């Protein structure tokens, strides 16, 4: 995972109009991290909070609610 960023930047830098393409890549990457960060936090939360089927269902329902909310917010923006 540590080498994919520089590798993609090197490939994009060799395309036509590298300044615009690298800027677009930076913006797209920032949005991807912004969208992915709750998922990363949910992985550690599930490890810490889930002990049985009931707590799993509670966390799953919370995750579905958060997913729907984030989807609506992204569609509005």
XYZ file of C-alpha atoms in Angstrom:
77
model
C 0.000 0.000 0.000
C 2.891 2.357 0.552
C 4.116 2.110 -3.032
C 0.849 2.591 -4.898
C 0.713 6.378 -4.375
C 4.147 7.159 -5.801
C 3.653 4.587 -8.569
C 0.340 6.118 -9.662
C 1.790 9.623 -9.435
C 4.701 8.555 -11.649
C 2.331 7.043 -14.216
C 0.002 10.065 -14.151
C 2.972 12.446 -14.500
C 3.796 10.831 -17.839
C 0.307 11.378 -19.279
C -0.760 14.365 -21.338
C -1.171 17.546 -19.240
C 0.423 16.140 -16.064
C -0.255 19.222 -13.915
C -4.025 18.970 -14.281
C -4.017 15.175 -14.032
C -1.919 15.159 -10.854
C -4.147 17.833 -9.308
C -7.254 15.811 -10.176
C -5.659 12.686 -8.710
C -4.909 14.545 -5.476
C -8.490 15.771 -5.156
C -9.944 12.347 -5.982
C -7.617 10.658 -3.496
C -8.627 13.093 -0.749
C -12.311 12.377 -1.385
C -11.624 8.632 -1.366
C -9.905 8.847 2.019
C -12.725 11.017 3.368
C -15.309 8.456 2.289
C -13.252 5.458 3.445
C -12.308 6.721 6.910
C -15.573 5.681 8.636
C -15.129 2.155 7.274
C -11.642 1.944 8.748
C -12.955 3.117 12.119
C -15.800 0.580 11.959
C -13.314 -2.275 11.662
C -11.669 -1.416 14.970
C -15.042 -0.638 16.570
C -16.404 -4.036 15.580
C -13.368 -5.769 17.047
C -13.786 -3.922 20.332
C -17.581 -3.894 20.643
C -18.956 -7.113 19.154
C -19.178 -9.986 21.625
C -22.253 -11.906 20.479
C -24.985 -11.932 17.835
C -26.996 -9.175 19.522
C -24.141 -6.672 19.642
C -23.236 -7.636 16.074
C -26.782 -6.799 14.916
C -26.723 -3.483 16.802
C -23.448 -2.449 15.191
C -24.630 -3.697 11.786
C -27.835 -1.662 12.032
C -25.849 1.405 13.103
C -23.496 0.877 10.162
C -26.423 0.622 7.734
C -27.903 3.841 9.145
C -24.565 5.655 8.844
C -24.099 4.318 5.309
C -27.523 5.570 4.243
C -26.882 8.966 5.844
C -23.482 9.330 4.175
C -24.939 8.287 0.818
C -27.696 10.886 1.047
C -25.206 13.580 2.068
C -22.917 12.746 -0.844
C -25.847 12.777 -3.269
C -26.935 16.195 -2.004
C -23.453 17.670 -2.237
